[in-house]
Structures are given as structure tokens and as C-alpha cells.
Coordinates of C-alpha atoms in Angstrom, one line a residue:
Chain A
M154 CA 33.9 -45.3 -12.3
K155 CA 32.0 -47.7 -14.5
R156 CA 34.4 -49.7 -15.3
W157 CA 36.1 -49.9 -11.6
G158 CA 32.5 -50.2 -10.9
K159 CA 32.8 -54.0 -11.4
L160 CA 35.2 -54.8 -10.0
T161 CA 34.1 -53.1 -6.5
P162 CA 31.5 -55.3 -5.8
I163 CA 34.3 -58.3 -5.6
A164 CA 36.4 -56.6 -3.9
V165 CA 33.8 -55.5 -1.0
C166 CA 32.7 -59.5 -0.8
V167 CA 36.1 -60.7 -0.2
G168 CA 36.5 -57.7 2.3
F169 CA 33.7 -59.1 4.1
L170 CA 34.7 -62.5 3.7
L171 CA 37.6 -61.8 5.4
L172 CA 36.4 -60.3 8.1
Y173 CA 33.3 -61.8 8.7
A174 CA 34.4 -65.9 7.9
P175 CA 36.6 -65.9 11.3
L176 CA 33.5 -65.2 13.2
M177 CA 31.3 -67.4 11.6
A178 CA 33.4 -70.2 12.1
V179 CA 33.2 -69.4 16.0
A180 CA 29.9 -68.9 16.2
L181 CA 29.1 -72.2 14.3
Y182 CA 31.1 -73.5 16.3
S183 CA 29.9 -72.6 19.4
F184 CA 27.0 -74.7 18.8
N185 CA 29.1 -78.0 18.1
A186 CA 28.7 -80.9 20.5
A187 CA 32.3 -82.0 20.3
E188 CA 34.6 -80.7 23.3
K189 CA 37.5 -79.5 20.7
G190 CA 38.4 -79.2 16.7
S191 CA 37.2 -79.1 13.6
V192 CA 35.1 -82.5 13.5
W193 CA 31.5 -81.6 13.5
A194 CA 29.2 -84.0 16.1
G195 CA 26.2 -82.4 15.8
F196 CA 24.6 -79.5 17.5
S197 CA 24.4 -78.8 21.2
L198 CA 23.7 -75.9 23.4
R199 CA 26.2 -77.8 26.1
W200 CA 28.5 -75.4 26.0
Y201 CA 26.6 -72.5 27.0
A202 CA 24.7 -74.4 29.1
Q203 CA 28.0 -75.4 31.4
L204 CA 29.1 -71.2 31.6
L205 CA 26.8 -71.3 34.0
A206 CA 27.8 -74.7 35.5
D207 CA 28.5 -74.6 39.1
P208 CA 31.8 -73.3 40.1
E209 CA 32.5 -75.9 43.1
T210 CA 31.9 -79.2 40.9
N211 CA 33.6 -77.5 37.1
R212 CA 36.6 -75.7 38.1
R213 CA 36.6 -75.0 33.7
A214 CA 33.6 -73.0 34.0
W215 CA 34.7 -70.9 36.8
E216 CA 38.3 -70.6 35.4
V217 CA 36.7 -69.3 31.6
R218 CA 34.2 -66.6 34.2
E219 CA 37.1 -65.4 35.8
A220 CA 39.3 -64.6 32.8
T221 CA 36.0 -63.4 31.1
M222 CA 35.3 -61.0 33.6
N223 CA 38.3 -59.9 33.6
T224 CA 38.6 -58.7 30.0
L225 CA 35.2 -56.5 31.2
V226 CA 36.6 -55.2 34.1
L227 CA 40.0 -54.1 32.2
G228 CA 38.0 -53.1 29.3
V229 CA 36.0 -50.7 31.5
T230 CA 38.1 -49.7 33.9
S231 CA 40.9 -48.5 31.5
T232 CA 38.1 -47.1 29.4
I233 CA 36.9 -44.5 31.9
V234 CA 40.5 -43.6 32.9
S235 CA 41.3 -43.4 29.4
T236 CA 38.0 -41.7 28.3
I237 CA 38.5 -38.9 30.7
L238 CA 42.0 -38.0 30.6
G239 CA 42.2 -37.9 26.8
T240 CA 39.2 -35.7 26.7
M241 CA 41.0 -33.2 28.7
L242 CA 43.7 -33.7 26.8
A243 CA 42.6 -33.0 23.2
L244 CA 40.9 -29.8 25.1
G245 CA 44.0 -28.4 26.4
M246 CA 45.8 -29.1 23.2
Q247 CA 43.0 -27.4 21.3
R248 CA 41.3 -24.3 22.9
F249 CA 44.3 -22.7 24.2
P250 CA 47.0 -20.4 22.4
W251 CA 50.2 -22.6 22.8
P252 CA 53.1 -20.8 20.8
S253 CA 53.8 -23.3 17.3
S254 CA 56.3 -25.2 19.0
V255 CA 54.4 -26.2 22.2
S256 CA 51.5 -27.4 19.6
K257 CA 54.2 -29.8 18.0
L258 CA 55.4 -31.0 21.0
L259 CA 51.8 -32.0 22.1
Q260 CA 50.9 -33.8 18.8
I261 CA 54.1 -35.7 19.0
A262 CA 53.2 -36.5 22.7
V263 CA 50.0 -37.8 21.6
D264 CA 51.4 -39.2 18.0
V265 CA 54.1 -41.5 19.8
P266 CA 51.5 -44.0 21.2
V267 CA 50.0 -44.9 18.3
I268 CA 53.2 -44.9 15.6
T269 CA 54.7 -47.4 18.6
P270 CA 54.0 -51.3 17.9
D271 CA 52.3 -52.7 21.0
I272 CA 55.0 -55.2 21.9
I273 CA 57.4 -51.9 22.2
V274 CA 55.0 -50.7 24.8
A275 CA 54.5 -54.0 26.0
A276 CA 58.2 -54.6 26.5
A277 CA 58.9 -50.9 27.9
L278 CA 56.1 -51.6 30.6
I279 CA 57.4 -55.0 31.9
V280 CA 60.6 -53.9 31.9
G281 CA 59.9 -50.5 34.2
F282 CA 57.8 -52.4 36.2
N283 CA 60.2 -54.8 36.7
L284 CA 62.4 -52.1 38.3
L285 CA 59.7 -50.1 40.0
R286 CA 58.5 -53.4 41.9
F287 CA 61.9 -52.5 44.4
V288 CA 60.3 -49.3 44.9
S289 CA 56.8 -50.3 45.8
P290 CA 55.2 -53.9 45.5
S291 CA 51.8 -52.3 44.1
F292 CA 54.0 -52.6 40.7
N293 CA 53.7 -56.2 40.7
L294 CA 52.2 -57.6 37.3
G295 CA 49.0 -58.0 37.1
M296 CA 45.3 -56.3 36.9
S297 CA 46.9 -52.8 37.5
A298 CA 49.7 -53.3 34.9
M299 CA 47.1 -54.3 32.5
I300 CA 45.0 -51.1 33.3
I301 CA 48.0 -49.1 33.1
G302 CA 49.2 -50.7 29.7
H303 CA 45.8 -50.2 28.2
V304 CA 45.4 -46.9 29.4
T305 CA 48.5 -45.8 27.7
F306 CA 47.5 -46.8 24.2
Q307 CA 43.5 -45.8 24.7
I308 CA 44.7 -41.8 25.5
A309 CA 46.0 -41.0 22.5
F310 CA 43.2 -42.9 20.3
V311 CA 40.4 -41.1 22.3
A312 CA 42.5 -37.4 22.1
L313 CA 42.9 -37.8 18.5
V314 CA 39.0 -38.7 18.1
V315 CA 37.8 -35.8 20.7
R316 CA 40.2 -33.7 19.0
S317 CA 39.2 -33.9 15.1
R318 CA 35.7 -33.2 16.6
L319 CA 36.8 -29.6 18.4
V320 CA 38.6 -28.8 15.0
L321 CA 35.4 -29.3 13.1
M322 CA 33.1 -27.1 16.3
G323 CA 35.6 -24.0 15.9
P324 CA 35.1 -21.1 18.3
T325 CA 32.3 -19.4 17.5
L326 CA 29.8 -20.9 19.4
S327 CA 32.0 -20.7 22.3
E328 CA 32.8 -16.5 21.6
A329 CA 29.0 -16.3 20.8
A330 CA 28.2 -18.2 24.6
R331 CA 30.9 -15.8 26.2
D332 CA 29.5 -12.9 24.5
L333 CA 25.9 -14.1 26.3
Y334 CA 28.0 -13.9 29.7
A335 CA 28.1 -17.5 30.6
S336 CA 30.7 -18.5 32.9
S337 CA 33.0 -21.0 32.2
W338 CA 31.7 -24.1 33.5
Y339 CA 28.2 -22.9 32.6
H340 CA 30.1 -22.9 29.1
F341 CA 31.5 -26.1 29.4
H342 CA 28.7 -27.3 30.7
R343 CA 25.7 -26.5 28.5
V344 CA 28.0 -25.9 25.5
T345 CA 31.0 -27.5 24.6
L346 CA 30.0 -30.7 26.1
P347 CA 26.7 -31.3 24.4
L348 CA 28.1 -30.9 21.4
L349 CA 31.3 -33.0 22.0
W350 CA 29.4 -35.7 23.5
P351 CA 29.1 -37.5 20.1
A352 CA 32.7 -37.7 19.7
I353 CA 33.4 -38.4 23.3
V354 CA 31.0 -41.6 23.5
G355 CA 32.8 -42.6 20.0
G356 CA 36.2 -42.6 21.6
A357 CA 35.5 -44.3 24.3
M358 CA 33.8 -46.7 22.6
L359 CA 37.2 -46.8 20.3
A360 CA 38.9 -47.5 23.4
F361 CA 36.7 -50.1 24.7
T362 CA 37.1 -51.9 21.4
L363 CA 40.5 -51.6 21.5
S364 CA 41.0 -53.1 25.2
L365 CA 38.9 -56.1 23.5
D366 CA 41.1 -56.6 21.1
D367 CA 44.6 -55.9 22.7
F368 CA 46.6 -59.5 23.3
V369 CA 50.2 -58.5 23.6
I370 CA 49.9 -55.5 26.4
S371 CA 48.1 -57.9 28.7
F372 CA 50.3 -61.0 27.6
F373 CA 52.7 -59.2 28.8
T374 CA 51.7 -57.1 31.8
C375 CA 49.4 -60.1 33.3
G376 CA 51.6 -62.0 35.6
P377 CA 50.7 -65.3 37.2
S378 CA 47.8 -64.8 38.7
S379 CA 45.1 -63.1 36.1
S380 CA 44.2 -63.9 33.2
T381 CA 42.3 -62.5 30.6
L382 CA 40.3 -64.4 28.0
P383 CA 42.5 -63.8 25.4
I384 CA 45.7 -65.0 27.5
Y385 CA 43.3 -68.0 28.3
V386 CA 42.7 -68.8 24.5
Y387 CA 46.4 -68.3 23.3
H388 CA 47.8 -70.7 26.1
S389 CA 45.1 -73.6 25.4
Q390 CA 45.3 -73.2 22.0
M391 CA 47.9 -75.2 21.4
R392 CA 46.4 -78.3 22.5
G393 CA 43.0 -77.5 20.2
L394 CA 41.0 -75.2 21.8
R395 CA 37.6 -76.3 23.6
T396 CA 34.1 -75.6 22.4
D397 CA 33.0 -73.7 25.6
L398 CA 35.8 -70.5 25.1
F399 CA 34.1 -70.4 21.5
A400 CA 30.8 -69.7 23.1
V401 CA 31.9 -67.2 25.5
S402 CA 33.4 -65.6 22.6
T403 CA 30.4 -65.5 20.7
L404 CA 28.3 -64.1 23.6
L405 CA 31.3 -61.1 24.5
V406 CA 30.8 -60.4 20.6
L407 CA 26.9 -60.3 20.6
G408 CA 27.0 -58.5 24.3
T409 CA 29.6 -55.8 22.4
V410 CA 26.9 -55.4 19.4
V411 CA 24.3 -54.9 22.1
L412 CA 26.3 -52.3 23.9
V413 CA 27.4 -50.1 20.3
L414 CA 23.8 -50.0 19.6
T415 CA 22.4 -49.0 22.4
L416 CA 24.8 -46.1 22.9
E417 CA 23.9 -45.3 19.4
R418 CA 20.6 -44.6 20.2
L419 CA 21.5 -43.2 23.5
T420 CA 23.8 -40.6 21.6
R421 CA 21.4 -39.9 19.0
W422 CA 18.7 -39.6 21.2
K423 CA 20.8 -37.0 22.8
R424 CA 21.3 -35.2 19.6
D425 CA 17.1 -34.8 18.8
Chain B
M79 CA 45.1 -4.3 32.2
T80 CA 46.7 -4.7 28.8
D81 CA 48.2 -8.3 28.7
R82 CA 44.8 -10.1 28.3
E83 CA 44.1 -12.6 26.0
V84 CA 40.6 -13.8 23.9
S85 CA 40.8 -17.8 23.5
Y86 CA 37.7 -19.4 22.4
G87 CA 35.9 -16.2 23.7
N88 CA 37.4 -16.3 27.2
L89 CA 39.1 -13.0 28.1
T90 CA 41.6 -13.5 30.7
T91 CA 44.9 -13.1 31.7
R92 CA 47.6 -14.7 29.7
R93 CA 48.6 -16.8 32.8
A94 CA 45.5 -17.3 34.0
L95 CA 45.1 -19.3 30.3
F96 CA 47.9 -21.2 30.2
T97 CA 47.6 -22.3 33.7
Q98 CA 44.2 -23.7 32.9
G99 CA 45.0 -25.3 29.8
A100 CA 48.6 -26.9 32.0
L101 CA 45.9 -28.3 34.5
L102 CA 44.0 -30.3 31.5
L103 CA 47.3 -30.9 29.7
F104 CA 48.3 -32.4 33.1
G105 CA 46.4 -36.0 33.4
G106 CA 47.2 -37.5 30.0
L107 CA 50.6 -36.0 29.6
G108 CA 51.6 -37.2 33.1
W109 CA 50.6 -40.6 32.5
L110 CA 52.1 -41.1 29.4
A111 CA 55.4 -39.6 30.2
S112 CA 55.1 -42.2 33.7
F113 CA 54.4 -45.3 31.6
L114 CA 55.2 -44.7 28.2
L115 CA 58.2 -42.1 27.9
L116 CA 60.0 -43.2 31.6
P117 CA 59.4 -46.9 30.8
G118 CA 60.9 -46.6 27.3
L119 CA 64.0 -44.5 28.3
I120 CA 65.0 -47.7 30.5
L121 CA 64.3 -49.8 28.1
V122 CA 67.1 -48.3 25.9
L123 CA 69.3 -48.2 28.8
V124 CA 69.0 -52.1 29.4
A125 CA 69.7 -52.8 25.9
F126 CA 73.1 -51.5 27.1
L127 CA 73.3 -54.1 29.7
Q128 CA 74.3 -57.4 30.5
R129 CA 72.3 -60.2 31.2
D130 CA 72.0 -62.1 34.4
T131 CA 71.5 -66.1 34.2
D132 CA 68.4 -65.9 35.8
G133 CA 66.2 -63.8 33.2
G134 CA 66.9 -60.6 34.9
V135 CA 69.6 -58.0 34.4
T136 CA 72.9 -57.0 35.6
W137 CA 73.8 -53.3 36.0
A138 CA 77.0 -54.1 33.4
F139 CA 77.6 -52.1 30.3
S140 CA 78.0 -54.6 27.9
L141 CA 77.7 -54.4 24.0
D142 CA 76.7 -58.2 23.8
S143 CA 72.8 -57.8 22.9
F144 CA 73.9 -55.9 19.9
R145 CA 76.5 -58.3 19.1
Q146 CA 74.3 -60.5 19.0
L147 CA 71.5 -58.4 17.0
F148 CA 74.0 -57.9 14.0
G149 CA 74.5 -62.0 13.8
F150 CA 77.8 -62.7 16.0
T151 CA 77.0 -66.0 17.5
S152 CA 79.5 -68.3 19.2
T153 CA 79.7 -69.9 15.8
G154 CA 80.8 -66.9 13.7
L155 CA 78.5 -64.4 11.8
S156 CA 74.8 -65.7 11.1
S157 CA 72.6 -63.6 9.0
A158 CA 69.4 -65.1 10.4
N159 CA 68.4 -61.7 11.9
L160 CA 69.0 -59.9 8.7
W161 CA 66.2 -62.9 6.9
I162 CA 63.7 -61.9 10.1
F163 CA 64.3 -57.9 9.6
L164 CA 63.8 -58.4 6.0
R165 CA 61.0 -60.7 6.0
S166 CA 58.7 -58.3 8.8
I167 CA 59.4 -55.8 6.4
A168 CA 58.1 -57.1 3.3
L169 CA 55.1 -58.7 5.5
A170 CA 54.5 -55.9 6.9
V171 CA 54.6 -54.2 3.8
F172 CA 52.3 -56.7 1.1
T173 CA 49.5 -56.2 4.7
T174 CA 49.5 -53.2 4.1
V175 CA 49.2 -52.6 0.1
I176 CA 46.3 -55.4 0.0
S177 CA 44.4 -54.4 3.6
V178 CA 44.5 -50.4 1.7
G179 CA 43.8 -52.0 -1.8
L180 CA 40.9 -54.1 -0.2
A181 CA 39.8 -51.0 2.0
Y182 CA 39.3 -48.4 -0.9
P183 CA 36.4 -50.2 -2.7
M184 CA 34.8 -51.2 0.8
A185 CA 34.5 -47.4 2.1
F186 CA 33.7 -46.0 -2.1
F187 CA 31.0 -48.6 -1.1
I188 CA 30.2 -47.4 2.0
A189 CA 30.3 -43.8 0.9
N190 CA 27.5 -44.6 -2.0
A191 CA 25.3 -46.4 0.4
Q192 CA 22.0 -43.9 1.9
P193 CA 22.9 -42.3 4.6
R194 CA 21.3 -44.0 6.8
R195 CA 22.6 -47.5 5.9
R196 CA 26.5 -45.8 6.4
L197 CA 26.5 -46.0 10.1
V198 CA 25.2 -49.6 10.1
W199 CA 28.1 -50.8 7.3
L200 CA 30.7 -49.3 9.2
S201 CA 29.8 -50.7 12.4
L202 CA 29.8 -53.9 10.2
V203 CA 33.2 -53.6 9.3
A204 CA 34.3 -52.7 13.1
I205 CA 32.4 -55.6 14.9
P206 CA 34.8 -58.2 14.1
L207 CA 37.7 -56.0 16.3
C208 CA 34.9 -56.9 19.6
T209 CA 36.3 -60.4 18.6
N210 CA 40.0 -60.5 20.1
L211 CA 42.6 -61.3 17.6
V212 CA 43.8 -64.1 18.6
I213 CA 39.9 -66.0 18.9
R214 CA 39.8 -64.7 14.9
T215 CA 43.0 -66.0 14.2
Y216 CA 42.2 -69.2 16.1
A217 CA 39.5 -69.1 14.1
W218 CA 41.2 -69.2 10.7
K219 CA 43.4 -71.9 12.1
L220 CA 40.4 -73.8 12.4
L221 CA 38.9 -73.0 8.6
L222 CA 42.2 -73.4 7.0
S223 CA 42.4 -77.5 8.4
A224 CA 42.7 -80.0 6.6
R225 CA 38.5 -81.3 6.2
L226 CA 36.8 -78.0 5.8
P227 CA 36.5 -76.3 2.1
P228 CA 39.3 -74.2 1.3
A229 CA 41.9 -77.2 2.0
R230 CA 39.7 -79.8 0.0
L231 CA 39.5 -77.1 -2.3
A232 CA 43.5 -76.9 -2.3
A233 CA 44.0 -80.1 -2.7
T234 CA 41.4 -80.7 -5.3
M235 CA 43.4 -78.3 -7.5
G236 CA 46.7 -80.0 -6.5
W237 CA 48.4 -77.2 -4.6
I238 CA 48.8 -79.5 -1.9
E239 CA 48.7 -82.5 -0.7
A240 CA 45.0 -84.5 0.2
G241 CA 44.5 -83.9 3.6
R242 CA 47.1 -81.9 4.6
D243 CA 46.0 -78.8 6.5
L244 CA 46.4 -75.3 4.8
L245 CA 48.8 -74.6 8.1
P246 CA 51.8 -73.8 8.7
S247 CA 52.2 -71.3 5.9
W248 CA 52.4 -67.9 4.5
F249 CA 49.2 -68.2 2.9
A250 CA 47.4 -68.7 6.4
V251 CA 50.2 -65.8 7.9
C252 CA 49.4 -63.7 4.8
I253 CA 45.0 -64.4 5.3
G254 CA 45.4 -63.4 9.1
M255 CA 47.5 -60.3 8.8
I256 CA 45.3 -58.6 6.6
S257 CA 42.2 -59.8 7.9
A258 CA 43.3 -58.2 11.4
A259 CA 44.3 -54.8 9.6
L260 CA 41.6 -54.5 7.2
P261 CA 38.8 -52.9 9.7
F262 CA 41.7 -49.9 10.5
A263 CA 42.1 -49.7 6.9
V264 CA 38.4 -49.2 6.6
I265 CA 37.7 -47.1 9.3
A266 CA 40.7 -45.0 8.4
L267 CA 39.9 -44.2 5.0
Y268 CA 36.4 -43.5 5.1
P269 CA 36.0 -40.4 6.1
S270 CA 38.4 -38.8 3.5
V271 CA 36.5 -40.5 0.8
E272 CA 33.0 -39.8 2.0
R273 CA 34.3 -36.2 1.7
L274 CA 35.3 -36.5 -1.8
D275 CA 35.0 -33.9 -4.5
R276 CA 33.1 -36.3 -6.9
S277 CA 33.0 -33.0 -9.4
L278 CA 36.9 -33.7 -9.7
I279 CA 35.9 -37.4 -10.6
E280 CA 33.6 -36.7 -13.2
A281 CA 35.9 -33.9 -14.7
A282 CA 38.9 -36.4 -15.0
Q283 CA 36.4 -38.8 -16.8
D284 CA 35.0 -36.3 -19.3
L285 CA 38.5 -35.5 -20.4
Y286 CA 38.6 -39.1 -21.0
A287 CA 41.7 -40.1 -18.1
S288 CA 42.1 -44.2 -18.0
P289 CA 40.4 -45.5 -14.9
V290 CA 44.0 -46.0 -13.6
R291 CA 44.9 -42.0 -14.1
V292 CA 41.4 -41.3 -12.5
F293 CA 42.5 -43.1 -9.8
F294 CA 45.9 -41.5 -9.3
Q295 CA 45.3 -38.0 -10.1
A296 CA 41.6 -37.4 -9.0
I297 CA 41.1 -39.9 -6.3
L298 CA 44.2 -40.4 -4.1
P299 CA 45.3 -37.0 -3.9
Q300 CA 42.2 -36.0 -2.3
T301 CA 42.0 -38.9 0.2
V302 CA 46.2 -38.8 1.3
P303 CA 45.1 -37.8 5.1
G304 CA 43.3 -41.0 5.2
L305 CA 45.5 -43.0 3.4
S306 CA 48.5 -42.4 5.3
V307 CA 46.3 -42.9 8.8
A308 CA 45.4 -46.3 7.0
V309 CA 49.1 -46.8 6.1
L310 CA 49.8 -46.1 9.9
L311 CA 47.6 -48.3 11.4
T312 CA 48.1 -51.4 9.0
F313 CA 51.9 -51.2 9.3
V314 CA 52.4 -50.6 12.4
P315 CA 51.0 -53.2 14.0
A316 CA 51.9 -55.2 11.3
M317 CA 55.7 -54.8 12.1
G318 CA 55.7 -56.2 15.6
M319 CA 52.8 -58.8 15.6
F320 CA 53.8 -62.4 16.5
V321 CA 50.4 -63.9 17.5
I322 CA 49.3 -64.6 13.8
T323 CA 52.7 -65.4 12.8
D324 CA 53.1 -67.9 15.9
M325 CA 49.6 -69.1 15.3
L326 CA 49.1 -69.6 11.4
G327 CA 52.9 -69.6 10.7
G328 CA 54.9 -72.4 12.8
A329 CA 58.5 -71.6 13.5
K330 CA 59.8 -71.0 10.4
H331 CA 57.6 -68.1 9.6
W332 CA 59.2 -66.0 12.9
L333 CA 59.1 -61.8 12.7
V334 CA 60.7 -59.4 14.5
G335 CA 57.6 -59.7 17.2
N336 CA 58.3 -63.2 17.5
L337 CA 61.9 -62.8 18.3
I338 CA 61.2 -60.1 20.9
N339 CA 58.8 -61.8 22.2
H340 CA 61.2 -65.1 22.9
Q341 CA 63.3 -63.0 24.7
F342 CA 61.0 -61.9 27.2
G343 CA 59.5 -65.4 27.5
P344 CA 61.4 -68.4 27.1
G345 CA 64.6 -66.8 25.6
R346 CA 65.1 -65.1 29.0
N347 CA 67.3 -62.3 28.1
V348 CA 65.8 -59.1 28.6
P349 CA 68.5 -57.0 26.9
Y350 CA 69.1 -59.1 23.7
G351 CA 65.0 -58.0 23.8
A352 CA 65.4 -54.4 23.9
A353 CA 68.1 -54.2 21.7
L354 CA 65.8 -55.6 19.4
S355 CA 62.8 -53.6 20.5
L356 CA 65.4 -50.5 19.4
V357 CA 65.6 -52.2 16.2
L358 CA 61.6 -52.5 15.4
I359 CA 61.3 -49.0 16.3
A360 CA 63.9 -47.8 14.1
L361 CA 62.3 -50.2 11.4
T362 CA 58.7 -48.8 11.8
L363 CA 60.2 -45.0 12.1
V364 CA 61.2 -45.6 8.5
G365 CA 58.2 -47.0 7.2
V366 CA 56.1 -44.6 8.9
Y367 CA 58.3 -41.3 7.7
S368 CA 58.2 -42.6 4.1
S369 CA 54.7 -43.3 3.9
R370 CA 53.6 -39.9 5.1
R371 CA 56.3 -38.2 2.1
Q372 CA 53.5 -38.7 -0.4
P373 CA 53.9 -35.6 -3.0
G374 CA 52.4 -32.4 -2.5
Q375 CA 51.4 -32.9 0.9
G376 CA 51.2 -31.1 4.2
A377 CA 48.0 -32.6 5.4
E378 CA 48.2 -34.5 8.5
V379 CA 45.2 -35.8 10.2
L380 CA 47.3 -38.1 12.7

């Protein structure tokens, strides 16, 4: 390890540089007075101020706010749905004496969304929705399609996180609770859920992050009417990104960091 | 009552137990069946249909997409697709190797930190994921532009002409890909590295194993579960990538992802896009399967 020890700090620095150089660039250029591009025209807070501009007079501010709201609504809704479904799936997979063939099939069902490239999930969804649209107009592309798409890939990740915690927990505490005549509900509510809580929160955080990070699935399923921040950015990057998009991205990162820290505190507080 | 069974301390009939389990599974599995399996099957079907002039499909069997896939064009046989497939595999493998190679030391660094600090470092690895991939990639576009230090340095060293951007180029695409894949590689490797049995490493060192041997014989086998997850989480997205190549690579650097995206967008050839998707799935499965068949392991975390 000693000789490797000399290379480790270099690799760690390179790694963190690759991770943080783009974030720093975004944060720094959000204070650029220039409207777009890499020319530095002096420090300014005008783009942050402009985000709060009156939507009546400033259509641009309204669009950016709308896209940000869509991103958050999509993230929160899909996270709630996928966390519930994913946790149930993990419990169902782990806590019942399924024959090994069924267990294997369940394992595959959870693996498939993870090993499918997102562009395939997106392509399948768009083709499927195009057919289903003839059945019912509620299958039009748009926010509902985006939520469905996000939940589809999030479920597997939540199930994986929760399930690994269930494996670690083992059966002993449940058995003890049952021996002490805990009812099913009492057992779930007072034994399983408190022990599983950190993993559920962790899975939900992962799902939310993946939703914020996803572009491909939203891009394919968004339809003409609804846009999220990444789609907005993608469409406007050819002509050069305007600085207000850097400002809103910076705010979004700060917001998520605060959220993650708060959730971390909350789960720690629950455990104490 | 003889057919009772105990599961997690719950004494009940086998049937009641299976009903409970099936109810728990129903939501998630039902969702995956309706929004992944069913559309996936439709996608396979569509690959064998004919394209429609206004971007839809006609219900007529056709192998046109597959003919196009193998490079039969109106002007004869073209190898363009073959190169795109090979390029996608090569770039995905390269991205995976470099990301995992950087992720190992980073995971060791985090595992060696004080217990209270570990979570902070791990969060620092995950935070970049909260900014969207598109925005991070655009930031690289900005960082590699002509006026900023990286491009200036490259110009001074004589690698590029003065006053030129560092993109579009393979270099820019690789930087973007690695920086996007790195958080996933570290997060996947970290649990294995943290649980590493250090005494085995010390023993290997006491027996005068070279650092390379220590890594391959004492560290690598112990981290195989984490490694296979890391490979999965970096290789799979890299195979289907089109955002990074689009923004940092220009039109000369297309991957399968760009090709597929084009068919569903301006190309307006959904059956061809579906056929290409099948190829991408096949290539990904080969990659994933070969990464999982590490010698002497049965452990699978995912």
C-alpha cells in the first residue's frame, strides 16, 4: 500500500476535479454580467434577480420558472410513487419463502431496468404510448408520461437499496417480535419500519437524484407542452446558454444539498 | 392444521403467506410489466414493421430496418453503422476502465477517512448528480472553450492551434463521459472497499507481494461484488449515451445512442430506431454478462 499511497492522492484530486470543475464553472458563470458565453463581463447578481421578475413583462423568467417547477414536480411525484412501490417490492421479494425459481425471476425483474440503457426505456415508452394513445387520450406525451417513465427506472433502484438492508436485518428481530405476540401491523409499524427507515430514505434520495439527473427519458416523453429544466437547457445550448440558466442550476444544487443534509439529520435523529 | 409455515416469525398457512407476498409484489411488478415489458415487446414488434412517410409505422411486415442496419443502402453496402457500433463499444469500455480506475483510489480514500467524515466525502461524490447531466456537460463545453486556461495551455504546448476550442473532439467526449460516470463508480465500489479485510492485504505485503499483485490477488477478489455493480452502472449508460457526444463531439463522433435518437427525432424512422435499439440491448447484455463472469465468483449484489 505504501507505494500505491503516492498515486492515491493524485487520483483522488483528479477525480474530484472532474466532478467539481463543471459545478464550479456553472456557479462562477452564474454571476457573470454578460448574457451568455465564456466572456467575463464582471460580477453581477442580475440573473438571480431576474428569476424573480414579473411573468407578465418577462416571458423568459416565466419559462425558466415553469421548467424548474416541472422538474421539481416530476422529481417529487415520481420519487413518492417509486419509493412506495419499490419498498413493497423489496419486502415481497425478501420476506416470503418463494421457491428459488420465483426468487430468480423476481431478481431478473428488478435487474432489467438497471441493465437497460435509458434510451431503450425511453424508446419503448414512446412507441408504447403512441399505440396506447389510440385507446385513451390520457396516454398523450407530457407530464404524466414523464412521471411514468421516471417511476419505471426508479422502482428498481429503491428496491435494490431497501432489499440489501432487509438482507442485513435478517429474520431474528421479526421472530422475536412474533414470539412476543406482536400483530402483523404492530410488527411492521414498530419493528420493520423503524429499522428500514434509513434504507427507505436512502432509496428515496437516490430516486430523487436520478430523477433530477435524468434527461433522456424526459426528453423522449415530454411531448410538446411540458418542458423540464434539462430539456430547456438542451434546446437552448446550440445558440449558447443564457446566464440565467446557470443561476437557476446553482440554486437547484444548493437546494438539493440542503434537502439531503436535512434528511440526513432527520434519519440520524430518528435513530438516536 | 399441518400445512402451516413460519416466515419471519409469522406462523400462518402457506396460502395466506403467498397471498400476502403477491399483494406486496403486485404494485411494483405490475408497473414494470405495463411500462417496461409491454412497451419493450411492442418495440421488438415495431422493428419488423414498415415506416410510414410521416414518421409513424404501417402495419406491414418488413425487414427494411434490418437491411438498413447491416448497411444495405441505395448506393450499396456501407460500413458506417459497423464503425458506429465498434466506436460505441470502445468508448464505453474506455470510460468504464478509467472511471473504475479512478474510483478505486477514491473509495480507498473515503474508507480511510474518519468514520464521521466518510458520509461527508460520499455526499460530495454524489452532489454533482443533483445538477443535471445536460448542465454539467454544457459546463464542460464552457470550460474547454478557447479563452479559458485548458485550451490556452493546450495551445502553448502545441497540441491545438491557438485560439481554437478544445472541442468538438474525442478528448472532450471522454472527459465528459468519465466525469458523468465517476460518481456511480465510486458509490458502487465504496461499500466493498469499506468492508475489505485489511489483514489479507497486510499478509500479502508481508509475503513481499508487489503492489500490482497485492491489488489483483488481495484487493480485487474481495471487491468483485462492488466492482460488477460499478461496471454495470458506468458501462450501461455509456453505451446508450447521446447527450455528451452531441454536445461535446460534433457530428463526426456519433454513437449508437445518437443514431437511435436521430431516428425518433429528425430521421423519422421509428422501425429503424427500434431495430437499432435491439442491437444496443444485445451489445449491452454481452458487455454486462462478460463483466459478471469474473473468475471464481458467485456473489452478485445487483
